[in-house]
Amino acid sequence: MLTAEQIEKNWGEFCENIETYISSPRKEKLLEFYKKYEERIMMMPAAHKKEYHNSFPGGYVDHVNRVVRCSLQQANLWGVEGADMSTFTEEELVFSAINHDLGKMGDEENESYIPQTDKWRKDKLGEDYMFNKQVAFASVPDRGLFMLQSHGVQYSFNEMLAIQTHDGLYDDANKKYLFTYLPEQKPRTCLPFILHQADLMSARIEFEREWLPRLKNSVPPQKENFILTTESKKSTKDKALSQLESKGLKDLFDKL
Ligand SMILES: [Fe+2]
């Protein structure tokens, strides 16, 4: 969970990324878009199921900011190792990272994730959110790209491809772009791979931060050098025998 201060700080970082990396006049268009939906986006979770990543208020922006940071660092690594970095711009990289999950917001009127109303699911499964049935189905990349274009925010071919395929081969729909052996059909830039790696890395880190401490605390510590000795075998057997009332059964087990 995030504090109100952290949510506010994350929103500052989110807007600062647009100021720093996106050029005018697109910068102003994008800031206008995010200003319009500020309250919704600032408080959105990154997922509606707690088993996914960052499923808490402010989780979406926290995730997106991490993807921006990881994208910049991944791009540096790809460049150092010899990838052709002239095939995309830094603005395209950051624009794709900022908007890769935008489709999670829902449509203009309705949020995709709303507070869970099923008490049983909330109590037993810990689901704080549920999917809003008012929102017509569209994949996250399709809805995100639709929201951008319907608010006059243009994007490049590279950005379209990166946002569309950011889930990599976890989404079968991306096979047409990524699962080809023909060189001419492969992406002409490594931007989609950098974004996918950054997203994967961020989601994994978010999972680790939330779940590893919980899992660690829920597992009873293993006994060190546990050896089944004759003594322990005897005491277990004696304990079992003492609980039997039937003499016949006692004799039977005693011979084992
Ligand atoms: Fe993501």
PDB file of C-alpha atoms and ligand atoms in Angstrom:
ATOM      1  CA  MET A   1       0.000   0.000   0.000  1.00  0.00           C
ATOM      2  CA  LEU A   2       1.088   3.565  -0.632  1.00  0.00           C
ATOM      3  CA  THR A   3       0.693   6.601   1.621  1.00  0.00           C
ATOM      4  CA  ALA A   4      -1.055   9.759   0.366  1.00  0.00           C
ATOM      5  CA  GLU A   5       2.390  11.423   0.183  1.00  0.00           C
ATOM      6  CA  GLN A   6       3.784   8.604  -1.964  1.00  0.00           C
ATOM      7  CA  ILE A   7       0.780   8.774  -4.312  1.00  0.00           C
ATOM      8  CA  GLU A   8       1.272  12.520  -4.696  1.00  0.00           C
ATOM      9  CA  LYS A   9       5.023  12.158  -5.200  1.00  0.00           C
ATOM     10  CA  ASN A  10       4.468   9.467  -7.855  1.00  0.00           C
ATOM     11  CA  TRP A  11       2.031  11.726  -9.697  1.00  0.00           C
ATOM     12  CA  GLY A  12       4.680  14.467  -9.677  1.00  0.00           C
ATOM     13  CA  GLU A  13       7.220  12.060 -11.205  1.00  0.00           C
ATOM     14  CA  PHE A  14       4.648  10.929 -13.804  1.00  0.00           C
ATOM     15  CA  CYS A  15       3.971  14.525 -14.981  1.00  0.00           C
ATOM     16  CA  GLU A  16       7.678  15.378 -14.828  1.00  0.00           C
ATOM     17  CA  ASN A  17       8.442  12.525 -17.250  1.00  0.00           C
ATOM     18  CA  ILE A  18       6.020  14.068 -19.762  1.00  0.00           C
ATOM     19  CA  GLU A  19       7.588  17.514 -19.258  1.00  0.00           C
ATOM     20  CA  THR A  20      11.109  16.153 -19.689  1.00  0.00           C
ATOM     21  CA  TYR A  21      10.837  13.625 -22.500  1.00  0.00           C
ATOM     22  CA  ILE A  22       7.855  14.585 -24.682  1.00  0.00           C
ATOM     23  CA  SER A  23       8.259  17.441 -27.128  1.00  0.00           C
ATOM     24  CA  SER A  24       5.740  20.198 -27.926  1.00  0.00           C
ATOM     25  CA  PRO A  25       3.016  20.359 -29.085  1.00  0.00           C
ATOM     26  CA  ARG A  26       2.384  16.706 -28.136  1.00  0.00           C
ATOM     27  CA  LYS A  27       3.579  17.385 -24.586  1.00  0.00           C
ATOM     28  CA  GLU A  28       0.773  19.890 -23.987  1.00  0.00           C
ATOM     29  CA  LYS A  29      -1.817  17.542 -25.531  1.00  0.00           C
ATOM     30  CA  LEU A  30      -0.682  14.698 -23.297  1.00  0.00           C
ATOM     31  CA  LEU A  31      -0.596  16.870 -20.168  1.00  0.00           C
ATOM     32  CA  GLU A  32      -4.114  18.092 -21.017  1.00  0.00           C
ATOM     33  CA  PHE A  33      -5.285  14.479 -21.352  1.00  0.00           C
ATOM     34  CA  TYR A  34      -3.794  13.410 -18.024  1.00  0.00           C
ATOM     35  CA  LYS A  35      -5.055  16.567 -16.289  1.00  0.00           C
ATOM     36  CA  LYS A  36      -8.602  15.682 -17.410  1.00  0.00           C
ATOM     37  CA  TYR A  37      -8.393  12.212 -15.848  1.00  0.00           C
ATOM     38  CA  GLU A  38      -5.964  13.140 -13.038  1.00  0.00           C
ATOM     39  CA  GLU A  39      -8.042  11.944 -10.080  1.00  0.00           C
ATOM     40  CA  ARG A  40      -8.940   8.634 -11.701  1.00  0.00           C
ATOM     41  CA  ILE A  41      -5.449   7.797 -12.929  1.00  0.00           C
ATOM     42  CA  MET A  42      -3.665   8.961  -9.772  1.00  0.00           C
ATOM     43  CA  MET A  43      -5.682   6.531  -7.625  1.00  0.00           C
ATOM     44  CA  MET A  44      -5.989   3.599 -10.043  1.00  0.00           C
ATOM     45  CA  PRO A  45      -4.606   0.176  -9.134  1.00  0.00           C
ATOM     46  CA  ALA A  46      -2.355  -1.521 -11.713  1.00  0.00           C
ATOM     47  CA  ALA A  47      -4.562  -4.620 -11.628  1.00  0.00           C
ATOM     48  CA  HIS A  48      -7.930  -5.684 -10.210  1.00  0.00           C
ATOM     49  CA  LYS A  49      -6.755  -8.982  -8.703  1.00  0.00           C
ATOM     50  CA  LYS A  50      -4.490  -8.965  -5.686  1.00  0.00           C
ATOM     51  CA  GLU A  51      -2.465 -11.867  -7.135  1.00  0.00           C
ATOM     52  CA  TYR A  52      -1.391  -9.560  -9.968  1.00  0.00           C
ATOM     53  CA  HIS A  53       0.916  -6.632  -9.358  1.00  0.00           C
ATOM     54  CA  ASN A  54       0.266  -3.331  -7.554  1.00  0.00           C
ATOM     55  CA  SER A  55      -3.428  -3.966  -6.935  1.00  0.00           C
ATOM     56  CA  PHE A  56      -3.856  -1.044  -4.544  1.00  0.00           C
ATOM     57  CA  PRO A  57      -4.730   2.688  -4.773  1.00  0.00           C
ATOM     58  CA  GLY A  58      -1.989   4.491  -6.699  1.00  0.00           C
ATOM     59  CA  GLY A  59      -0.540   1.192  -7.947  1.00  0.00           C
ATOM     60  CA  TYR A  60      -0.950   2.106 -11.622  1.00  0.00           C
ATOM     61  CA  VAL A  61       1.192   5.268 -11.563  1.00  0.00           C
ATOM     62  CA  ASP A  62       3.744   3.573  -9.304  1.00  0.00           C
ATOM     63  CA  HIS A  63       4.027   0.794 -11.934  1.00  0.00           C
ATOM     64  CA  VAL A  64       4.196   3.141 -14.935  1.00  0.00           C
ATOM     65  CA  ASN A  65       6.941   5.253 -13.337  1.00  0.00           C
ATOM     66  CA  ARG A  66       8.944   2.084 -12.683  1.00  0.00           C
ATOM     67  CA  VAL A  67       8.492   0.996 -16.313  1.00  0.00           C
ATOM     68  CA  VAL A  68       9.792   4.393 -17.479  1.00  0.00           C
ATOM     69  CA  ARG A  69      12.883   4.079 -15.240  1.00  0.00           C
ATOM     70  CA  CYS A  70      13.508   0.450 -16.249  1.00  0.00           C
ATOM     71  CA  SER A  71      13.010   1.291 -19.969  1.00  0.00           C
ATOM     72  CA  LEU A  72      15.694   3.975 -19.835  1.00  0.00           C
ATOM     73  CA  GLN A  73      18.096   1.609 -18.074  1.00  0.00           C
ATOM     74  CA  GLN A  74      17.293  -1.327 -20.372  1.00  0.00           C
ATOM     75  CA  ALA A  75      17.827   0.901 -23.428  1.00  0.00           C
ATOM     76  CA  ASN A  76      21.263   1.798 -22.108  1.00  0.00           C
ATOM     77  CA  LEU A  77      22.120  -1.904 -21.785  1.00  0.00           C
ATOM     78  CA  TRP A  78      20.885  -2.701 -25.307  1.00  0.00           C
ATOM     79  CA  GLY A  79      22.955   0.190 -26.674  1.00  0.00           C
ATOM     80  CA  VAL A  80      26.110  -0.853 -24.833  1.00  0.00           C
ATOM     81  CA  GLU A  81      25.704  -4.389 -26.175  1.00  0.00           C
ATOM     82  CA  GLY A  82      25.434  -3.178 -29.768  1.00  0.00           C
ATOM     83  CA  ALA A  83      21.725  -2.837 -30.627  1.00  0.00           C
ATOM     84  CA  ASP A  84      20.941  -0.263 -33.320  1.00  0.00           C
ATOM     85  CA  MET A  85      19.723   2.605 -31.177  1.00  0.00           C
ATOM     86  CA  SER A  86      19.161   4.843 -34.210  1.00  0.00           C
ATOM     87  CA  THR A  87      15.930   2.925 -34.961  1.00  0.00           C
ATOM     88  CA  PHE A  88      13.940   4.793 -32.292  1.00  0.00           C
ATOM     89  CA  THR A  89      14.121   7.974 -30.234  1.00  0.00           C
ATOM     90  CA  GLU A  90      14.251   8.486 -26.479  1.00  0.00           C
ATOM     91  CA  GLU A  91      10.894  10.274 -26.751  1.00  0.00           C
ATOM     92  CA  GLU A  92       9.354   7.208 -28.424  1.00  0.00           C
ATOM     93  CA  LEU A  93      10.752   5.006 -25.659  1.00  0.00           C
ATOM     94  CA  VAL A  94       9.368   7.124 -22.810  1.00  0.00           C
ATOM     95  CA  PHE A  95       6.053   7.873 -24.574  1.00  0.00           C
ATOM     96  CA  SER A  96       5.492   4.115 -25.045  1.00  0.00           C
ATOM     97  CA  ALA A  97       6.399   3.397 -21.419  1.00  0.00           C
ATOM     98  CA  ILE A  98       4.137   6.156 -20.043  1.00  0.00           C
ATOM     99  CA  ASN A  99       1.158   4.993 -22.092  1.00  0.00           C
ATOM    100  CA  HIS A 100       1.706   1.230 -22.386  1.00  0.00           C
ATOM    101  CA  ASP A 101      -1.024   0.318 -19.859  1.00  0.00           C
ATOM    102  CA  LEU A 102      -3.311   3.302 -20.420  1.00  0.00           C
ATOM    103  CA  GLY A 103      -6.093   0.973 -21.609  1.00  0.00           C
ATOM    104  CA  LYS A 104      -6.474  -0.142 -17.997  1.00  0.00           C
ATOM    105  CA  MET A 105      -8.205   3.158 -17.193  1.00  0.00           C
ATOM    106  CA  GLY A 106     -11.471   2.139 -18.927  1.00  0.00           C
ATOM    107  CA  ASP A 107     -13.400   4.460 -21.213  1.00  0.00           C
ATOM    108  CA  GLU A 108     -14.181   8.175 -20.937  1.00  0.00           C
ATOM    109  CA  GLU A 109     -17.055   7.629 -18.562  1.00  0.00           C
ATOM    110  CA  ASN A 110     -16.263   4.453 -16.679  1.00  0.00           C
ATOM    111  CA  GLU A 111     -13.282   3.091 -14.806  1.00  0.00           C
ATOM    112  CA  SER A 112     -12.226  -0.478 -15.612  1.00  0.00           C
ATOM    113  CA  TYR A 113     -11.590  -1.390 -11.996  1.00  0.00           C
ATOM    114  CA  ILE A 114     -14.136  -0.466  -9.359  1.00  0.00           C
ATOM    115  CA  PRO A 115     -14.384  -1.358  -5.641  1.00  0.00           C
ATOM    116  CA  GLN A 116     -15.403  -4.971  -5.060  1.00  0.00           C
ATOM    117  CA  THR A 117     -19.070  -5.275  -3.988  1.00  0.00           C
ATOM    118  CA  ASP A 118     -19.029  -9.022  -3.348  1.00  0.00           C
ATOM    119  CA  LYS A 119     -18.315  -9.257   0.404  1.00  0.00           C
ATOM    120  CA  TRP A 120     -17.274 -12.908   0.197  1.00  0.00           C
ATOM    121  CA  ARG A 121     -14.706 -12.249  -2.545  1.00  0.00           C
ATOM    122  CA  LYS A 122     -13.405  -9.231  -0.634  1.00  0.00           C
ATOM    123  CA  ASP A 123     -13.119 -11.067   2.695  1.00  0.00           C
ATOM    124  CA  LYS A 124     -12.070 -14.518   1.517  1.00  0.00           C
ATOM    125  CA  LEU A 125     -10.065 -13.711  -1.598  1.00  0.00           C
ATOM    126  CA  GLY A 126      -8.872 -10.245  -0.570  1.00  0.00           C
ATOM    127  CA  GLU A 127     -10.084  -8.754  -3.854  1.00  0.00           C
ATOM    128  CA  ASP A 128     -10.464  -5.024  -3.306  1.00  0.00           C
ATOM    129  CA  TYR A 129     -11.428  -4.404  -6.943  1.00  0.00           C
ATOM    130  CA  MET A 130     -13.574  -5.992  -9.630  1.00  0.00           C
ATOM    131  CA  PHE A 131     -13.925  -5.469 -13.364  1.00  0.00           C
ATOM    132  CA  ASN A 132     -16.552  -2.877 -14.298  1.00  0.00           C
ATOM    133  CA  LYS A 133     -19.128  -4.510 -16.578  1.00  0.00           C
ATOM    134  CA  GLN A 134     -20.182  -1.082 -17.905  1.00  0.00           C
ATOM    135  CA  VAL A 135     -16.966  -0.982 -19.918  1.00  0.00           C
ATOM    136  CA  ALA A 136     -17.175  -2.700 -23.323  1.00  0.00           C
ATOM    137  CA  PHE A 137     -14.394  -5.206 -23.873  1.00  0.00           C
ATOM    138  CA  ALA A 138     -11.210  -4.156 -25.623  1.00  0.00           C
ATOM    139  CA  SER A 139      -7.651  -5.342 -25.041  1.00  0.00           C
ATOM    140  CA  VAL A 140      -5.523  -3.021 -22.892  1.00  0.00           C
ATOM    141  CA  PRO A 141      -3.290  -1.917 -25.822  1.00  0.00           C
ATOM    142  CA  ASP A 142      -6.265  -1.347 -28.161  1.00  0.00           C
ATOM    143  CA  ARG A 143      -8.142   0.741 -25.594  1.00  0.00           C
ATOM    144  CA  GLY A 144      -5.049   2.741 -24.682  1.00  0.00           C
ATOM    145  CA  LEU A 145      -4.339   3.621 -28.311  1.00  0.00           C
ATOM    146  CA  PHE A 146      -8.028   4.459 -28.834  1.00  0.00           C
ATOM    147  CA  MET A 147      -8.032   6.815 -25.832  1.00  0.00           C
ATOM    148  CA  LEU A 148      -4.930   8.615 -27.104  1.00  0.00           C
ATOM    149  CA  GLN A 149      -6.245   9.123 -30.633  1.00  0.00           C
ATOM    150  CA  SER A 150      -9.708  10.141 -29.431  1.00  0.00           C
ATOM    151  CA  HIS A 151      -8.083  12.922 -27.397  1.00  0.00           C
ATOM    152  CA  GLY A 152      -5.941  14.163 -30.258  1.00  0.00           C
ATOM    153  CA  VAL A 153      -2.651  12.661 -29.049  1.00  0.00           C
ATOM    154  CA  GLN A 154      -0.754  11.342 -32.054  1.00  0.00           C
ATOM    155  CA  TYR A 155       1.729   8.503 -31.870  1.00  0.00           C
ATOM    156  CA  SER A 156       4.397   7.176 -34.208  1.00  0.00           C
ATOM    157  CA  PHE A 157       4.492   3.762 -35.900  1.00  0.00           C
ATOM    158  CA  ASN A 158       7.215   2.663 -33.417  1.00  0.00           C
ATOM    159  CA  GLU A 159       5.094   3.764 -30.457  1.00  0.00           C
ATOM    160  CA  MET A 160       2.030   1.976 -31.837  1.00  0.00           C
ATOM    161  CA  LEU A 161       4.024  -1.232 -32.248  1.00  0.00           C
ATOM    162  CA  ALA A 162       5.642  -1.000 -28.795  1.00  0.00           C
ATOM    163  CA  ILE A 163       2.361  -0.313 -26.966  1.00  0.00           C
ATOM    164  CA  GLN A 164       0.543  -2.979 -28.968  1.00  0.00           C
ATOM    165  CA  THR A 165       3.122  -5.699 -28.193  1.00  0.00           C
ATOM    166  CA  HIS A 166       4.278  -4.682 -24.702  1.00  0.00           C
ATOM    167  CA  ASP A 167       3.084  -8.004 -23.221  1.00  0.00           C
ATOM    168  CA  GLY A 168       5.398  -9.872 -25.591  1.00  0.00           C
ATOM    169  CA  LEU A 169       4.470 -13.487 -26.215  1.00  0.00           C
ATOM    170  CA  TYR A 170       2.383 -13.629 -23.024  1.00  0.00           C
ATOM    171  CA  ASP A 171      -0.368 -12.368 -25.357  1.00  0.00           C
ATOM    172  CA  ASP A 172      -1.130 -14.644 -28.308  1.00  0.00           C
ATOM    173  CA  ALA A 173      -2.314 -11.634 -30.295  1.00  0.00           C
ATOM    174  CA  ASN A 174       1.338 -10.539 -30.549  1.00  0.00           C
ATOM    175  CA  LYS A 175       2.439 -13.658 -32.403  1.00  0.00           C
ATOM    176  CA  LYS A 176       1.815 -11.949 -35.744  1.00  0.00           C
ATOM    177  CA  TYR A 177       4.508  -9.398 -34.853  1.00  0.00           C
ATOM    178  CA  LEU A 178       6.912 -11.450 -32.749  1.00  0.00           C
ATOM    179  CA  PHE A 179       6.598 -15.088 -33.773  1.00  0.00           C
ATOM    180  CA  THR A 180       7.978 -14.972 -37.262  1.00  0.00           C
ATOM    181  CA  TYR A 181      11.115 -16.440 -38.777  1.00  0.00           C
ATOM    182  CA  LEU A 182      11.065 -14.119 -41.790  1.00  0.00           C
ATOM    183  CA  PRO A 183      13.577 -11.285 -41.305  1.00  0.00           C
ATOM    184  CA  GLU A 184      11.427  -8.815 -43.262  1.00  0.00           C
ATOM    185  CA  GLN A 185       8.482  -9.395 -40.923  1.00  0.00           C
ATOM    186  CA  LYS A 186      10.409  -8.898 -37.683  1.00  0.00           C
ATOM    187  CA  PRO A 187      10.146  -5.480 -35.985  1.00  0.00           C
ATOM    188  CA  ARG A 188      12.690  -3.039 -37.474  1.00  0.00           C
ATOM    189  CA  THR A 189      13.529  -1.702 -34.026  1.00  0.00           C
ATOM    190  CA  CYS A 190      14.302  -3.234 -30.629  1.00  0.00           C
ATOM    191  CA  LEU A 191      11.976  -0.727 -28.914  1.00  0.00           C
ATOM    192  CA  PRO A 192       9.134  -3.285 -28.373  1.00  0.00           C
ATOM    193  CA  PHE A 193      11.589  -5.719 -26.758  1.00  0.00           C
ATOM    194  CA  ILE A 194      13.018  -3.046 -24.456  1.00  0.00           C
ATOM    195  CA  LEU A 195       9.522  -2.011 -23.334  1.00  0.00           C
ATOM    196  CA  HIS A 196       8.467  -5.624 -22.808  1.00  0.00           C
ATOM    197  CA  GLN A 197      11.560  -6.347 -20.710  1.00  0.00           C
ATOM    198  CA  ALA A 198      11.038  -3.186 -18.652  1.00  0.00           C
ATOM    199  CA  ASP A 199       7.383  -4.065 -18.046  1.00  0.00           C
ATOM    200  CA  LEU A 200       8.218  -7.657 -17.122  1.00  0.00           C
ATOM    201  CA  MET A 201      10.973  -6.494 -14.787  1.00  0.00           C
ATOM    202  CA  SER A 202       8.724  -3.922 -13.095  1.00  0.00           C
ATOM    203  CA  ALA A 203       5.843  -6.367 -12.581  1.00  0.00           C
ATOM    204  CA  ARG A 204       8.230  -8.960 -11.130  1.00  0.00           C
ATOM    205  CA  ILE A 205       9.774  -6.412  -8.737  1.00  0.00           C
ATOM    206  CA  GLU A 206       6.287  -5.334  -7.643  1.00  0.00           C
ATOM    207  CA  PHE A 207       5.361  -8.974  -7.050  1.00  0.00           C
ATOM    208  CA  GLU A 208       8.519  -9.553  -5.003  1.00  0.00           C
ATOM    209  CA  ARG A 209       7.996  -6.445  -2.874  1.00  0.00           C
ATOM    210  CA  GLU A 210       4.452  -7.411  -1.999  1.00  0.00           C
ATOM    211  CA  TRP A 211       4.504 -11.204  -1.859  1.00  0.00           C
ATOM    212  CA  LEU A 212       7.933 -12.513  -0.902  1.00  0.00           C
ATOM    213  CA  PRO A 213       7.806 -11.165   2.682  1.00  0.00           C
ATOM    214  CA  ARG A 214       4.273 -12.600   3.105  1.00  0.00           C
ATOM    215  CA  LEU A 215       5.261 -16.002   1.723  1.00  0.00           C
ATOM    216  CA  LYS A 216       8.401 -16.050   3.825  1.00  0.00           C
ATOM    217  CA  ASN A 217       6.436 -15.394   6.996  1.00  0.00           C
ATOM    218  CA  SER A 218       3.756 -17.969   6.243  1.00  0.00           C
ATOM    219  CA  VAL A 219       6.079 -20.952   5.781  1.00  0.00           C
ATOM    220  CA  PRO A 220       7.039 -22.742   9.027  1.00  0.00           C
ATOM    221  CA  PRO A 221      10.821 -22.862   9.439  1.00  0.00           C
ATOM    222  CA  GLN A 222      12.318 -26.166   8.302  1.00  0.00           C
ATOM    223  CA  LYS A 223      13.929 -28.335  10.934  1.00  0.00           C
ATOM    224  CA  GLU A 224      17.650 -28.492  10.450  1.00  0.00           C
ATOM    225  CA  ASN A 225      19.266 -31.887   9.827  1.00  0.00           C
ATOM    226  CA  PHE A 226      16.033 -33.754  10.398  1.00  0.00           C
ATOM    227  CA  ILE A 227      16.826 -37.466  10.759  1.00  0.00           C
ATOM    228  CA  LEU A 228      14.239 -40.103  11.571  1.00  0.00           C
ATOM    229  CA  THR A 229      15.954 -41.845  14.465  1.00  0.00           C
ATOM    230  CA  THR A 230      14.901 -45.096  16.120  1.00  0.00           C
ATOM    231  CA  GLU A 231      13.976 -43.050  19.160  1.00  0.00           C
ATOM    232  CA  SER A 232      11.712 -40.665  17.326  1.00  0.00           C
ATOM    233  CA  LYS A 233      10.174 -43.620  15.429  1.00  0.00           C
ATOM    234  CA  LYS A 234       9.505 -45.346  18.729  1.00  0.00           C
ATOM    235  CA  SER A 235       7.969 -42.331  20.366  1.00  0.00           C
ATOM    236  CA  THR A 236       5.668 -41.702  17.380  1.00  0.00           C
ATOM    237  CA  LYS A 237       4.606 -45.339  17.398  1.00  0.00           C
ATOM    238  CA  ASP A 238       4.035 -45.293  21.163  1.00  0.00           C
ATOM    239  CA  LYS A 239       1.971 -42.150  20.836  1.00  0.00           C
ATOM    240  CA  ALA A 240      -0.196 -43.724  18.151  1.00  0.00           C
ATOM    241  CA  LEU A 241      -0.610 -46.927  20.122  1.00  0.00           C
ATOM    242  CA  SER A 242      -1.627 -45.084  23.262  1.00  0.00           C
ATOM    243  CA  GLN A 243      -4.528 -43.526  21.338  1.00  0.00           C
ATOM    244  CA  LEU A 244      -5.980 -46.899  20.330  1.00  0.00           C
ATOM    245  CA  GLU A 245      -8.638 -48.396  22.543  1.00  0.00           C
ATOM    246  CA  SER A 246      -9.119 -51.766  20.805  1.00  0.00           C
ATOM    247  CA  LYS A 247      -6.671 -54.394  22.121  1.00  0.00           C
ATOM    248  CA  GLY A 248      -6.816 -56.258  18.802  1.00  0.00           C
ATOM    249  CA  LEU A 249      -5.775 -53.176  16.871  1.00  0.00           C
ATOM    250  CA  LYS A 250      -3.070 -52.397  19.440  1.00  0.00           C
ATOM    251  CA  ASP A 251      -1.570 -55.870  18.964  1.00  0.00           C
ATOM    252  CA  LEU A 252      -1.778 -55.514  15.196  1.00  0.00           C
ATOM    253  CA  PHE A 253       0.050 -52.164  15.109  1.00  0.00           C
ATOM    254  CA  ASP A 254       2.521 -53.282  17.756  1.00  0.00           C
ATOM    255  CA  LYS A 255       3.785 -55.966  15.365  1.00  0.00           C
ATOM    256  CA  LEU A 256       4.475 -53.446  12.603  1.00  0.00           C
TER     257      LEU A 256
HETATM  258 FE    FE B   1       2.611  -2.772 -17.400  1.00  0.00          FE
END
